[in-house]
Amino acid sequence: MKASLVDIQARINGRSAEVLGNERFYKFAVLLPLIERNGELHVLFEVRARSLRRQPGEVCFPGGKVDQHDKNPKNAAVRETCEELGVLEREVTVMGELDFLVTSFQSIVYPFAGMIQSDSELSPNPDEVEEVFTVPLSHFKNHPPERHDIRVHVQPDEGFPFHLIPNGEEYNWSSSSMPEFFYYYHDYVIWGMTARILYHFIQLVNEE
């Protein structure tokens, strides 16, 4: 059936844009939690349990996959924080959204910044969390991260139809680089997606 201009406009007008192909992406939500310690704001981190299959022993923020029963990514971030840290939902306040990340591994990460009540009794889930620790927010303002770049190159699969594109196997593929940030605090190393979210947050709060 041929679509009319009216039909096309009805489908597009007022539509909210998404990341192209996002229906195939895994969606995750994380919370960058602030908590007050000794009258000073701290950032709270987790160390992932050594028994986990993915990224055991790495420093991270609380968070996880957005499930079907989650109303939205914000709801998922709060739920995961409560499950991992053993706090109540009423003890977690989401202050706002941070920029989301689209990774090269077909996933979208929705980060949020929030507060955990200072009098909350943390009871980390040992199946997911080996330990928690906090770092004064001022430490990150005063100690910028190290930056190292990762180079990303295109490698077509075997059987790729080079004969269908200009210059065939000599096609000039684009390449790019991705920054990796490294923060240090005592014996802890904060890097990867966690450091990228932290860096973004520090840039926001330091804006003049």
PDB file of N, CA and C in Angstrom, residues 42-144:
ATOM      1  N   HIS A  42      31.157  13.487  49.754  1.00  0.00           N
ATOM      2  CA  HIS A  42      32.000  12.425  49.207  1.00  0.00           C
ATOM      3  C   HIS A  42      31.268  11.759  48.040  1.00  0.00           C
ATOM      4  N   VAL A  43      32.045  11.144  47.146  1.00  0.00           N
ATOM      5  CA  VAL A  43      31.497  10.272  46.114  1.00  0.00           C
ATOM      6  C   VAL A  43      31.654   8.838  46.587  1.00  0.00           C
ATOM      7  N   LEU A  44      30.571   8.068  46.491  1.00  0.00           N
ATOM      8  CA  LEU A  44      30.610   6.675  46.949  1.00  0.00           C
ATOM      9  C   LEU A  44      30.856   5.740  45.765  1.00  0.00           C
ATOM     10  N   PHE A  45      31.745   4.788  45.963  1.00  0.00           N
ATOM     11  CA  PHE A  45      32.081   3.803  44.932  1.00  0.00           C
ATOM     12  C   PHE A  45      31.914   2.391  45.487  1.00  0.00           C
ATOM     13  N   GLU A  46      31.734   1.477  44.575  1.00  0.00           N
ATOM     14  CA  GLU A  46      31.737   0.051  44.908  1.00  0.00           C
ATOM     15  C   GLU A  46      32.963  -0.615  44.281  1.00  0.00           C
ATOM     16  N   VAL A  47      33.408  -1.693  44.893  1.00  0.00           N
ATOM     17  CA  VAL A  47      34.361  -2.608  44.260  1.00  0.00           C
ATOM     18  C   VAL A  47      33.583  -3.872  43.939  1.00  0.00           C
ATOM     19  N   ARG A  48      33.559  -4.238  42.670  1.00  0.00           N
ATOM     20  CA  ARG A  48      32.770  -5.382  42.241  1.00  0.00           C
ATOM     21  C   ARG A  48      33.306  -6.683  42.843  1.00  0.00           C
ATOM     22  N   ALA A  49      32.394  -7.577  43.204  1.00  0.00           N
ATOM     23  CA  ALA A  49      32.774  -8.856  43.807  1.00  0.00           C
ATOM     24  C   ALA A  49      33.697  -9.646  42.879  1.00  0.00           C
ATOM     25  N   ARG A  50      34.664 -10.318  43.443  1.00  0.00           N
ATOM     26  CA  ARG A  50      35.629 -11.098  42.649  1.00  0.00           C
ATOM     27  C   ARG A  50      34.971 -12.288  41.963  1.00  0.00           C
ATOM     28  N   SER A  51      33.800 -12.697  42.457  1.00  0.00           N
ATOM     29  CA  SER A  51      33.113 -13.865  41.889  1.00  0.00           C
ATOM     30  C   SER A  51      32.311 -13.528  40.630  1.00  0.00           C
ATOM     31  N   LEU A  52      32.173 -12.255  40.313  1.00  0.00           N
ATOM     32  CA  LEU A  52      31.394 -11.862  39.139  1.00  0.00           C
ATOM     33  C   LEU A  52      32.132 -12.216  37.858  1.00  0.00           C
ATOM     34  N   ARG A  53      31.357 -12.552  36.837  1.00  0.00           N
ATOM     35  CA  ARG A  53      31.961 -12.942  35.553  1.00  0.00           C
ATOM     36  C   ARG A  53      32.527 -11.735  34.808  1.00  0.00           C
ATOM     37  N   ARG A  54      31.820 -10.618  34.875  1.00  0.00           N
ATOM     38  CA  ARG A  54      32.249  -9.426  34.154  1.00  0.00           C
ATOM     39  C   ARG A  54      32.894  -8.411  35.099  1.00  0.00           C
ATOM     40  N   GLN A  55      34.082  -7.998  34.760  1.00  0.00           N
ATOM     41  CA  GLN A  55      34.815  -6.945  35.464  1.00  0.00           C
ATOM     42  C   GLN A  55      34.929  -7.172  36.977  1.00  0.00           C
ATOM     43  N   PRO A  56      35.336  -8.365  37.383  1.00  0.00           N
ATOM     44  CA  PRO A  56      35.483  -8.610  38.824  1.00  0.00           C
ATOM     45  C   PRO A  56      36.571  -7.723  39.423  1.00  0.00           C
ATOM     46  N   GLY A  57      36.318  -7.211  40.620  1.00  0.00           N
ATOM     47  CA  GLY A  57      37.322  -6.436  41.328  1.00  0.00           C
ATOM     48  C   GLY A  57      37.488  -5.005  40.861  1.00  0.00           C
ATOM     49  N   GLU A  58      36.706  -4.569  39.879  1.00  0.00           N
ATOM     50  CA  GLU A  58      36.850  -3.206  39.370  1.00  0.00           C
ATOM     51  C   GLU A  58      35.983  -2.235  40.165  1.00  0.00           C
ATOM     52  N   VAL A  59      36.417  -0.986  40.195  1.00  0.00           N
ATOM     53  CA  VAL A  59      35.670   0.067  40.878  1.00  0.00           C
ATOM     54  C   VAL A  59      34.533   0.532  39.976  1.00  0.00           C
ATOM     55  N   CYS A  60      33.357   0.728  40.551  1.00  0.00           N
ATOM     56  CA  CYS A  60      32.202   1.114  39.739  1.00  0.00           C
ATOM     57  C   CYS A  60      31.220   1.914  40.583  1.00  0.00           C
ATOM     58  N   PHE A  61      30.190   2.434  39.918  1.00  0.00           N
ATOM     59  CA  PHE A  61      29.037   3.013  40.586  1.00  0.00           C
ATOM     60  C   PHE A  61      27.951   1.951  40.677  1.00  0.00           C
ATOM     61  N   PRO A  62      27.025   2.071  41.626  1.00  0.00           N
ATOM     62  CA  PRO A  62      25.894   1.134  41.645  1.00  0.00           C
ATOM     63  C   PRO A  62      25.043   1.296  40.396  1.00  0.00           C
ATOM     64  N   GLY A  63      24.556   0.188  39.885  1.00  0.00           N
ATOM     65  CA  GLY A  63      23.720   0.235  38.687  1.00  0.00           C
ATOM     66  C   GLY A  63      23.648  -1.123  38.030  1.00  0.00           C
ATOM     67  N   GLY A  64      22.887  -1.185  36.946  1.00  0.00           N
ATOM     68  CA  GLY A  64      22.731  -2.441  36.239  1.00  0.00           C
ATOM     69  C   GLY A  64      21.763  -2.303  35.077  1.00  0.00           C
ATOM     70  N   LYS A  65      21.303  -3.430  34.605  1.00  0.00           N
ATOM     71  CA  LYS A  65      20.446  -3.473  33.428  1.00  0.00           C
ATOM     72  C   LYS A  65      19.063  -2.899  33.731  1.00  0.00           C
ATOM     73  N   VAL A  66      18.528  -2.148  32.764  1.00  0.00           N
ATOM     74  CA  VAL A  66      17.157  -1.646  32.867  1.00  0.00           C
ATOM     75  C   VAL A  66      16.227  -2.802  32.517  1.00  0.00           C
ATOM     76  N   ASP A  67      15.438  -3.244  33.498  1.00  0.00           N
ATOM     77  CA  ASP A  67      14.531  -4.374  33.299  1.00  0.00           C
ATOM     78  C   ASP A  67      13.196  -3.907  32.741  1.00  0.00           C
ATOM     79  N   GLN A  68      12.412  -4.880  32.246  1.00  0.00           N
ATOM     80  CA  GLN A  68      11.110  -4.553  31.665  1.00  0.00           C
ATOM     81  C   GLN A  68      10.160  -3.935  32.689  1.00  0.00           C
ATOM     82  N   HIS A  69      10.272  -4.326  33.944  1.00  0.00           N
ATOM     83  CA  HIS A  69       9.360  -3.800  34.950  1.00  0.00           C
ATOM     84  C   HIS A  69       9.790  -2.437  35.492  1.00  0.00           C
ATOM     85  N   ASP A  70      10.973  -1.945  35.087  1.00  0.00           N
ATOM     86  CA  ASP A  70      11.390  -0.604  35.483  1.00  0.00           C
ATOM     87  C   ASP A  70      10.606   0.425  34.673  1.00  0.00           C
ATOM     88  N   LYS A  71      10.094   1.441  35.330  1.00  0.00           N
ATOM     89  CA  LYS A  71       9.330   2.466  34.628  1.00  0.00           C
ATOM     90  C   LYS A  71      10.206   3.246  33.660  1.00  0.00           C
ATOM     91  N   ASN A  72      11.455   3.439  34.023  1.00  0.00           N
ATOM     92  CA  ASN A  72      12.386   4.211  33.208  1.00  0.00           C
ATOM     93  C   ASN A  72      13.800   3.972  33.741  1.00  0.00           C
ATOM     94  N   PRO A  73      14.828   4.481  33.054  1.00  0.00           N
ATOM     95  CA  PRO A  73      16.195   4.283  33.539  1.00  0.00           C
ATOM     96  C   PRO A  73      16.443   4.850  34.937  1.00  0.00           C
ATOM     97  N   LYS A  74      15.805   5.972  35.270  1.00  0.00           N
ATOM     98  CA  LYS A  74      15.967   6.540  36.608  1.00  0.00           C
ATOM     99  C   LYS A  74      15.498   5.561  37.672  1.00  0.00           C
ATOM    100  N   ASN A  75      14.350   4.940  37.430  1.00  0.00           N
ATOM    101  CA  ASN A  75      13.819   3.950  38.359  1.00  0.00           C
ATOM    102  C   ASN A  75      14.783   2.779  38.498  1.00  0.00           C
ATOM    103  N   ALA A  76      15.380   2.373  37.385  1.00  0.00           N
ATOM    104  CA  ALA A  76      16.328   1.253  37.412  1.00  0.00           C
ATOM    105  C   ALA A  76      17.573   1.607  38.217  1.00  0.00           C
ATOM    106  N   ALA A  77      18.073   2.842  38.058  1.00  0.00           N
ATOM    107  CA  ALA A  77      19.267   3.260  38.789  1.00  0.00           C
ATOM    108  C   ALA A  77      19.028   3.233  40.301  1.00  0.00           C
ATOM    109  N   VAL A  78      17.859   3.697  40.720  1.00  0.00           N
ATOM    110  CA  VAL A  78      17.527   3.699  42.151  1.00  0.00           C
ATOM    111  C   VAL A  78      17.349   2.268  42.652  1.00  0.00           C
ATOM    112  N   ARG A  79      16.647   1.447  41.892  1.00  0.00           N
ATOM    113  CA  ARG A  79      16.417   0.048  42.295  1.00  0.00           C
ATOM    114  C   ARG A  79      17.741  -0.684  42.477  1.00  0.00           C
ATOM    115  N   GLU A  80      18.634  -0.543  41.485  1.00  0.00           N
ATOM    116  CA  GLU A  80      19.921  -1.231  41.568  1.00  0.00           C
ATOM    117  C   GLU A  80      20.754  -0.716  42.743  1.00  0.00           C
ATOM    118  N   THR A  81      20.689   0.579  42.995  1.00  0.00           N
ATOM    119  CA  THR A  81      21.435   1.148  44.124  1.00  0.00           C
ATOM    120  C   THR A  81      20.948   0.561  45.442  1.00  0.00           C
ATOM    121  N   CYS A  82      19.634   0.461  45.584  1.00  0.00           N
ATOM    122  CA  CYS A  82      19.059  -0.104  46.810  1.00  0.00           C
ATOM    123  C   CYS A  82      19.435  -1.577  46.966  1.00  0.00           C
ATOM    124  N   GLU A  83      19.378  -2.325  45.875  1.00  0.00           N
ATOM    125  CA  GLU A  83      19.695  -3.753  45.928  1.00  0.00           C
ATOM    126  C   GLU A  83      21.168  -3.987  46.251  1.00  0.00           C
ATOM    127  N   GLU A  84      22.044  -3.176  45.696  1.00  0.00           N
ATOM    128  CA  GLU A  84      23.474  -3.404  45.862  1.00  0.00           C
ATOM    129  C   GLU A  84      24.012  -2.875  47.178  1.00  0.00           C
ATOM    130  N   LEU A  85      23.460  -1.753  47.648  1.00  0.00           N
ATOM    131  CA  LEU A  85      23.974  -1.135  48.872  1.00  0.00           C
ATOM    132  C   LEU A  85      23.136  -1.455  50.101  1.00  0.00           C
ATOM    133  N   GLY A  86      21.961  -2.065  49.911  1.00  0.00           N
ATOM    134  CA  GLY A  86      21.113  -2.406  51.035  1.00  0.00           C
ATOM    135  C   GLY A  86      20.471  -1.204  51.693  1.00  0.00           C
ATOM    136  N   VAL A  87      20.198  -0.159  50.901  1.00  0.00           N
ATOM    137  CA  VAL A  87      19.529   1.027  51.438  1.00  0.00           C
ATOM    138  C   VAL A  87      18.082   1.047  50.970  1.00  0.00           C
ATOM    139  N   LEU A  88      17.277   1.894  51.595  1.00  0.00           N
ATOM    140  CA  LEU A  88      15.877   2.020  51.238  1.00  0.00           C
ATOM    141  C   LEU A  88      15.701   3.069  50.150  1.00  0.00           C
ATOM    142  N   GLU A  89      14.642   2.900  49.365  1.00  0.00           N
ATOM    143  CA  GLU A  89      14.391   3.846  48.267  1.00  0.00           C
ATOM    144  C   GLU A  89      14.232   5.269  48.783  1.00  0.00           C
ATOM    145  N   ARG A  90      13.617   5.432  49.942  1.00  0.00           N
ATOM    146  CA  ARG A  90      13.401   6.781  50.477  1.00  0.00           C
ATOM    147  C   ARG A  90      14.713   7.430  50.930  1.00  0.00           C
ATOM    148  N   GLU A  91      15.773   6.647  51.022  1.00  0.00           N
ATOM    149  CA  GLU A  91      17.073   7.193  51.423  1.00  0.00           C
ATOM    150  C   GLU A  91      17.906   7.654  50.236  1.00  0.00           C
ATOM    151  N   VAL A  92      17.366   7.486  49.026  1.00  0.00           N
ATOM    152  CA  VAL A  92      18.081   7.852  47.800  1.00  0.00           C
ATOM    153  C   VAL A  92      17.309   8.961  47.093  1.00  0.00           C
ATOM    154  N   THR A  93      17.994  10.051  46.797  1.00  0.00           N
ATOM    155  CA  THR A  93      17.392  11.174  46.078  1.00  0.00           C
ATOM    156  C   THR A  93      18.157  11.403  44.782  1.00  0.00           C
ATOM    157  N   VAL A  94      17.470  11.307  43.657  1.00  0.00           N
ATOM    158  CA  VAL A  94      18.103  11.567  42.358  1.00  0.00           C
ATOM    159  C   VAL A  94      18.041  13.062  42.081  1.00  0.00           C
ATOM    160  N   MET A  95      19.201  13.683  41.857  1.00  0.00           N
ATOM    161  CA  MET A  95      19.267  15.128  41.627  1.00  0.00           C
ATOM    162  C   MET A  95      19.070  15.480  40.152  1.00  0.00           C
ATOM    163  N   GLY A  96      19.503  14.593  39.260  1.00  0.00           N
ATOM    164  CA  GLY A  96      19.340  14.903  37.848  1.00  0.00           C
ATOM    165  C   GLY A  96      20.053  13.908  36.957  1.00  0.00           C
ATOM    166  N   GLU A  97      19.828  14.061  35.661  1.00  0.00           N
ATOM    167  CA  GLU A  97      20.433  13.197  34.660  1.00  0.00           C
ATOM    168  C   GLU A  97      21.804  13.721  34.245  1.00  0.00           C
ATOM    169  N   LEU A  98      22.705  12.811  33.967  1.00  0.00           N
ATOM    170  CA  LEU A  98      23.967  13.135  33.314  1.00  0.00           C
ATOM    171  C   LEU A  98      23.860  12.686  31.862  1.00  0.00           C
ATOM    172  N   ASP A  99      24.825  13.055  31.047  1.00  0.00           N
ATOM    173  CA  ASP A  99      24.788  12.651  29.639  1.00  0.00           C
ATOM    174  C   ASP A  99      24.902  11.133  29.530  1.00  0.00           C
ATOM    175  N   PHE A 100      24.082  10.538  28.655  1.00  0.00           N
ATOM    176  CA  PHE A 100      24.142   9.086  28.500  1.00  0.00           C
ATOM    177  C   PHE A 100      25.246   8.702  27.536  1.00  0.00           C
ATOM    178  N   LEU A 101      25.701   7.462  27.664  1.00  0.00           N
ATOM    179  CA  LEU A 101      26.789   6.942  26.839  1.00  0.00           C
ATOM    180  C   LEU A 101      26.260   5.892  25.880  1.00  0.00           C
ATOM    181  N   VAL A 102      26.697   5.968  24.637  1.00  0.00           N
ATOM    182  CA  VAL A 102      26.438   4.914  23.660  1.00  0.00           C
ATOM    183  C   VAL A 102      27.775   4.241  23.393  1.00  0.00           C
ATOM    184  N   THR A 103      27.891   2.972  23.756  1.00  0.00           N
ATOM    185  CA  THR A 103      29.169   2.292  23.645  1.00  0.00           C
ATOM    186  C   THR A 103      29.278   1.553  22.311  1.00  0.00           C
ATOM    187  N   SER A 104      30.485   1.123  22.006  1.00  0.00           N
ATOM    188  CA  SER A 104      30.726   0.368  20.777  1.00  0.00           C
ATOM    189  C   SER A 104      30.319  -1.094  20.928  1.00  0.00           C
ATOM    190  N   PHE A 105      29.777  -1.458  22.098  1.00  0.00           N
ATOM    191  CA  PHE A 105      29.352  -2.835  22.349  1.00  0.00           C
ATOM    192  C   PHE A 105      27.832  -2.948  22.387  1.00  0.00           C
ATOM    193  N   GLN A 106      27.179  -2.077  21.623  1.00  0.00           N
ATOM    194  CA  GLN A 106      25.721  -2.089  21.481  1.00  0.00           C
ATOM    195  C   GLN A 106      25.019  -1.992  22.832  1.00  0.00           C
ATOM    196  N   SER A 107      25.416  -0.994  23.606  1.00  0.00           N
ATOM    197  CA  SER A 107      24.729  -0.730  24.856  1.00  0.00           C
ATOM    198  C   SER A 107      24.622   0.775  25.079  1.00  0.00           C
ATOM    199  N   ILE A 108      23.596   1.168  25.807  1.00  0.00           N
ATOM    200  CA  ILE A 108      23.390   2.554  26.186  1.00  0.00           C
ATOM    201  C   ILE A 108      23.377   2.615  27.710  1.00  0.00           C
ATOM    202  N   VAL A 109      24.149   3.537  28.252  1.00  0.00           N
ATOM    203  CA  VAL A 109      24.242   3.678  29.704  1.00  0.00           C
ATOM    204  C   VAL A 109      23.656   5.033  30.093  1.00  0.00           C
ATOM    205  N   TYR A 110      22.668   5.008  30.991  1.00  0.00           N
ATOM    206  CA  TYR A 110      22.009   6.219  31.457  1.00  0.00           C
ATOM    207  C   TYR A 110      22.499   6.533  32.878  1.00  0.00           C
ATOM    208  N   PRO A 111      23.359   7.539  33.055  1.00  0.00           N
ATOM    209  CA  PRO A 111      23.857   7.867  34.396  1.00  0.00           C
ATOM    210  C   PRO A 111      23.013   8.972  35.047  1.00  0.00           C
ATOM    211  N   PHE A 112      22.914   8.892  36.357  1.00  0.00           N
ATOM    212  CA  PHE A 112      22.217   9.895  37.157  1.00  0.00           C
ATOM    213  C   PHE A 112      23.117  10.268  38.332  1.00  0.00           C
ATOM    214  N   ALA A 113      22.944  11.492  38.814  1.00  0.00           N
ATOM    215  CA  ALA A 113      23.637  11.919  40.027  1.00  0.00           C
ATOM    216  C   ALA A 113      22.612  11.998  41.154  1.00  0.00           C
ATOM    217  N   GLY A 114      22.998  11.556  42.336  1.00  0.00           N
ATOM    218  CA  GLY A 114      22.046  11.548  43.431  1.00  0.00           C
ATOM    219  C   GLY A 114      22.718  11.620  44.781  1.00  0.00           C
ATOM    220  N   MET A 115      21.883  11.673  45.813  1.00  0.00           N
ATOM    221  CA  MET A 115      22.356  11.725  47.198  1.00  0.00           C
ATOM    222  C   MET A 115      21.842  10.514  47.962  1.00  0.00           C
ATOM    223  N   ILE A 116      22.694   9.965  48.820  1.00  0.00           N
ATOM    224  CA  ILE A 116      22.282   8.950  49.785  1.00  0.00           C
ATOM    225  C   ILE A 116      22.329   9.599  51.162  1.00  0.00           C
ATOM    226  N   GLN A 117      21.291   9.418  51.936  1.00  0.00           N
ATOM    227  CA  GLN A 117      21.249  10.034  53.258  1.00  0.00           C
ATOM    228  C   GLN A 117      22.479   9.644  54.067  1.00  0.00           C
ATOM    229  N   SER A 118      23.040  10.620  54.756  1.00  0.00           N
ATOM    230  CA  SER A 118      24.287  10.383  55.485  1.00  0.00           C
ATOM    231  C   SER A 118      24.127   9.390  56.629  1.00  0.00           C
ATOM    232  N   ASP A 119      22.901   9.263  57.153  1.00  0.00           N
ATOM    233  CA  ASP A 119      22.684   8.332  58.263  1.00  0.00           C
ATOM    234  C   ASP A 119      22.226   6.953  57.793  1.00  0.00           C
ATOM    235  N   SER A 120      22.253   6.717  56.484  1.00  0.00           N
ATOM    236  CA  SER A 120      21.855   5.401  55.966  1.00  0.00           C
ATOM    237  C   SER A 120      22.853   4.336  56.394  1.00  0.00           C
ATOM    238  N   GLU A 121      22.339   3.184  56.769  1.00  0.00           N
ATOM    239  CA  GLU A 121      23.199   2.052  57.110  1.00  0.00           C
ATOM    240  C   GLU A 121      23.427   1.227  55.851  1.00  0.00           C
ATOM    241  N   LEU A 122      24.644   1.289  55.338  1.00  0.00           N
ATOM    242  CA  LEU A 122      24.967   0.550  54.124  1.00  0.00           C
ATOM    243  C   LEU A 122      25.177  -0.926  54.462  1.00  0.00           C
ATOM    244  N   SER A 123      24.539  -1.783  53.669  1.00  0.00           N
ATOM    245  CA  SER A 123      24.679  -3.224  53.842  1.00  0.00           C
ATOM    246  C   SER A 123      24.875  -3.843  52.460  1.00  0.00           C
ATOM    247  N   PRO A 124      26.090  -3.726  51.897  1.00  0.00           N
ATOM    248  CA  PRO A 124      26.330  -4.168  50.520  1.00  0.00           C
ATOM    249  C   PRO A 124      26.023  -5.648  50.319  1.00  0.00           C
ATOM    250  N   ASN A 125      25.458  -5.947  49.161  1.00  0.00           N
ATOM    251  CA  ASN A 125      25.157  -7.325  48.771  1.00  0.00           C
ATOM    252  C   ASN A 125      26.465  -8.025  48.404  1.00  0.00           C
ATOM    253  N   PRO A 126      26.908  -9.021  49.187  1.00  0.00           N
ATOM    254  CA  PRO A 126      28.213  -9.651  48.935  1.00  0.00           C
ATOM    255  C   PRO A 126      28.292 -10.399  47.610  1.00  0.00           C
ATOM    256  N   ASP A 127      27.142 -10.759  47.026  1.00  0.00           N
ATOM    257  CA  ASP A 127      27.162 -11.423  45.727  1.00  0.00           C
ATOM    258  C   ASP A 127      27.580 -10.477  44.605  1.00  0.00           C
ATOM    259  N   GLU A 128      27.447  -9.177  44.843  1.00  0.00           N
ATOM    260  CA  GLU A 128      27.767  -8.194  43.806  1.00  0.00           C
ATOM    261  C   GLU A 128      28.858  -7.214  44.209  1.00  0.00           C
ATOM    262  N   VAL A 129      28.967  -6.963  45.511  1.00  0.00           N
ATOM    263  CA  VAL A 129      29.850  -5.900  45.994  1.00  0.00           C
ATOM    264  C   VAL A 129      30.846  -6.451  47.011  1.00  0.00           C
ATOM    265  N   GLU A 130      32.124  -6.279  46.703  1.00  0.00           N
ATOM    266  CA  GLU A 130      33.164  -6.725  47.642  1.00  0.00           C
ATOM    267  C   GLU A 130      33.357  -5.717  48.775  1.00  0.00           C
ATOM    268  N   GLU A 131      33.331  -4.442  48.427  1.00  0.00           N
ATOM    269  CA  GLU A 131      33.462  -3.392  49.430  1.00  0.00           C
ATOM    270  C   GLU A 131      32.962  -2.078  48.847  1.00  0.00           C
ATOM    271  N   VAL A 132      32.729  -1.114  49.724  1.00  0.00           N
ATOM    272  CA  VAL A 132      32.414   0.238  49.294  1.00  0.00           C
ATOM    273  C   VAL A 132      33.415   1.184  49.943  1.00  0.00           C
ATOM    274  N   PHE A 133      33.653   2.299  49.285  1.00  0.00           N
ATOM    275  CA  PHE A 133      34.522   3.323  49.856  1.00  0.00           C
ATOM    276  C   PHE A 133      34.066   4.678  49.322  1.00  0.00           C
ATOM    277  N   THR A 134      34.451   5.726  50.008  1.00  0.00           N
ATOM    278  CA  THR A 134      34.079   7.069  49.583  1.00  0.00           C
ATOM    279  C   THR A 134      35.332   7.913  49.382  1.00  0.00           C
ATOM    280  N   VAL A 135      35.200   8.900  48.509  1.00  0.00           N
ATOM    281  CA  VAL A 135      36.300   9.816  48.201  1.00  0.00           C
ATOM    282  C   VAL A 135      35.758  11.236  48.294  1.00  0.00           C
ATOM    283  N   PRO A 136      36.435  12.127  49.010  1.00  0.00           N
ATOM    284  CA  PRO A 136      35.954  13.512  49.055  1.00  0.00           C
ATOM    285  C   PRO A 136      35.812  14.092  47.640  1.00  0.00           C
ATOM    286  N   LEU A 137      34.707  14.749  47.394  1.00  0.00           N
ATOM    287  CA  LEU A 137      34.499  15.351  46.080  1.00  0.00           C
ATOM    288  C   LEU A 137      35.627  16.321  45.741  1.00  0.00           C
ATOM    289  N   SER A 138      36.138  16.996  46.747  1.00  0.00           N
ATOM    290  CA  SER A 138      37.225  17.959  46.531  1.00  0.00           C
ATOM    291  C   SER A 138      38.480  17.297  45.977  1.00  0.00           C
ATOM    292  N   HIS A 139      38.667  16.016  46.273  1.00  0.00           N
ATOM    293  CA  HIS A 139      39.853  15.312  45.768  1.00  0.00           C
ATOM    294  C   HIS A 139      39.869  15.310  44.243  1.00  0.00           C
ATOM    295  N   PHE A 140      38.719  15.084  43.636  1.00  0.00           N
ATOM    296  CA  PHE A 140      38.664  15.016  42.175  1.00  0.00           C
ATOM    297  C   PHE A 140      38.784  16.400  41.541  1.00  0.00           C
ATOM    298  N   LYS A 141      38.321  17.419  42.261  1.00  0.00           N
ATOM    299  CA  LYS A 141      38.489  18.777  41.755  1.00  0.00           C
ATOM    300  C   LYS A 141      39.957  19.183  41.774  1.00  0.00           C
ATOM    301  N   ASN A 142      40.685  18.691  42.762  1.00  0.00           N
ATOM    302  CA  ASN A 142      42.082  19.091  42.942  1.00  0.00           C
ATOM    303  C   ASN A 142      43.079  18.144  42.290  1.00  0.00           C
ATOM    304  N   HIS A 143      42.616  16.972  41.864  1.00  0.00           N
ATOM    305  CA  HIS A 143      43.519  15.986  41.258  1.00  0.00           C
ATOM    306  C   HIS A 143      42.924  15.507  39.934  1.00  0.00           C
ATOM    307  N   PRO A 144      43.206  16.207  38.838  1.00  0.00           N
ATOM    308  CA  PRO A 144      42.678  15.791  37.527  1.00  0.00           C
ATOM    309  C   PRO A 144      43.176  14.392  37.172  1.00  0.00           C
TER     310      PRO A 144
END
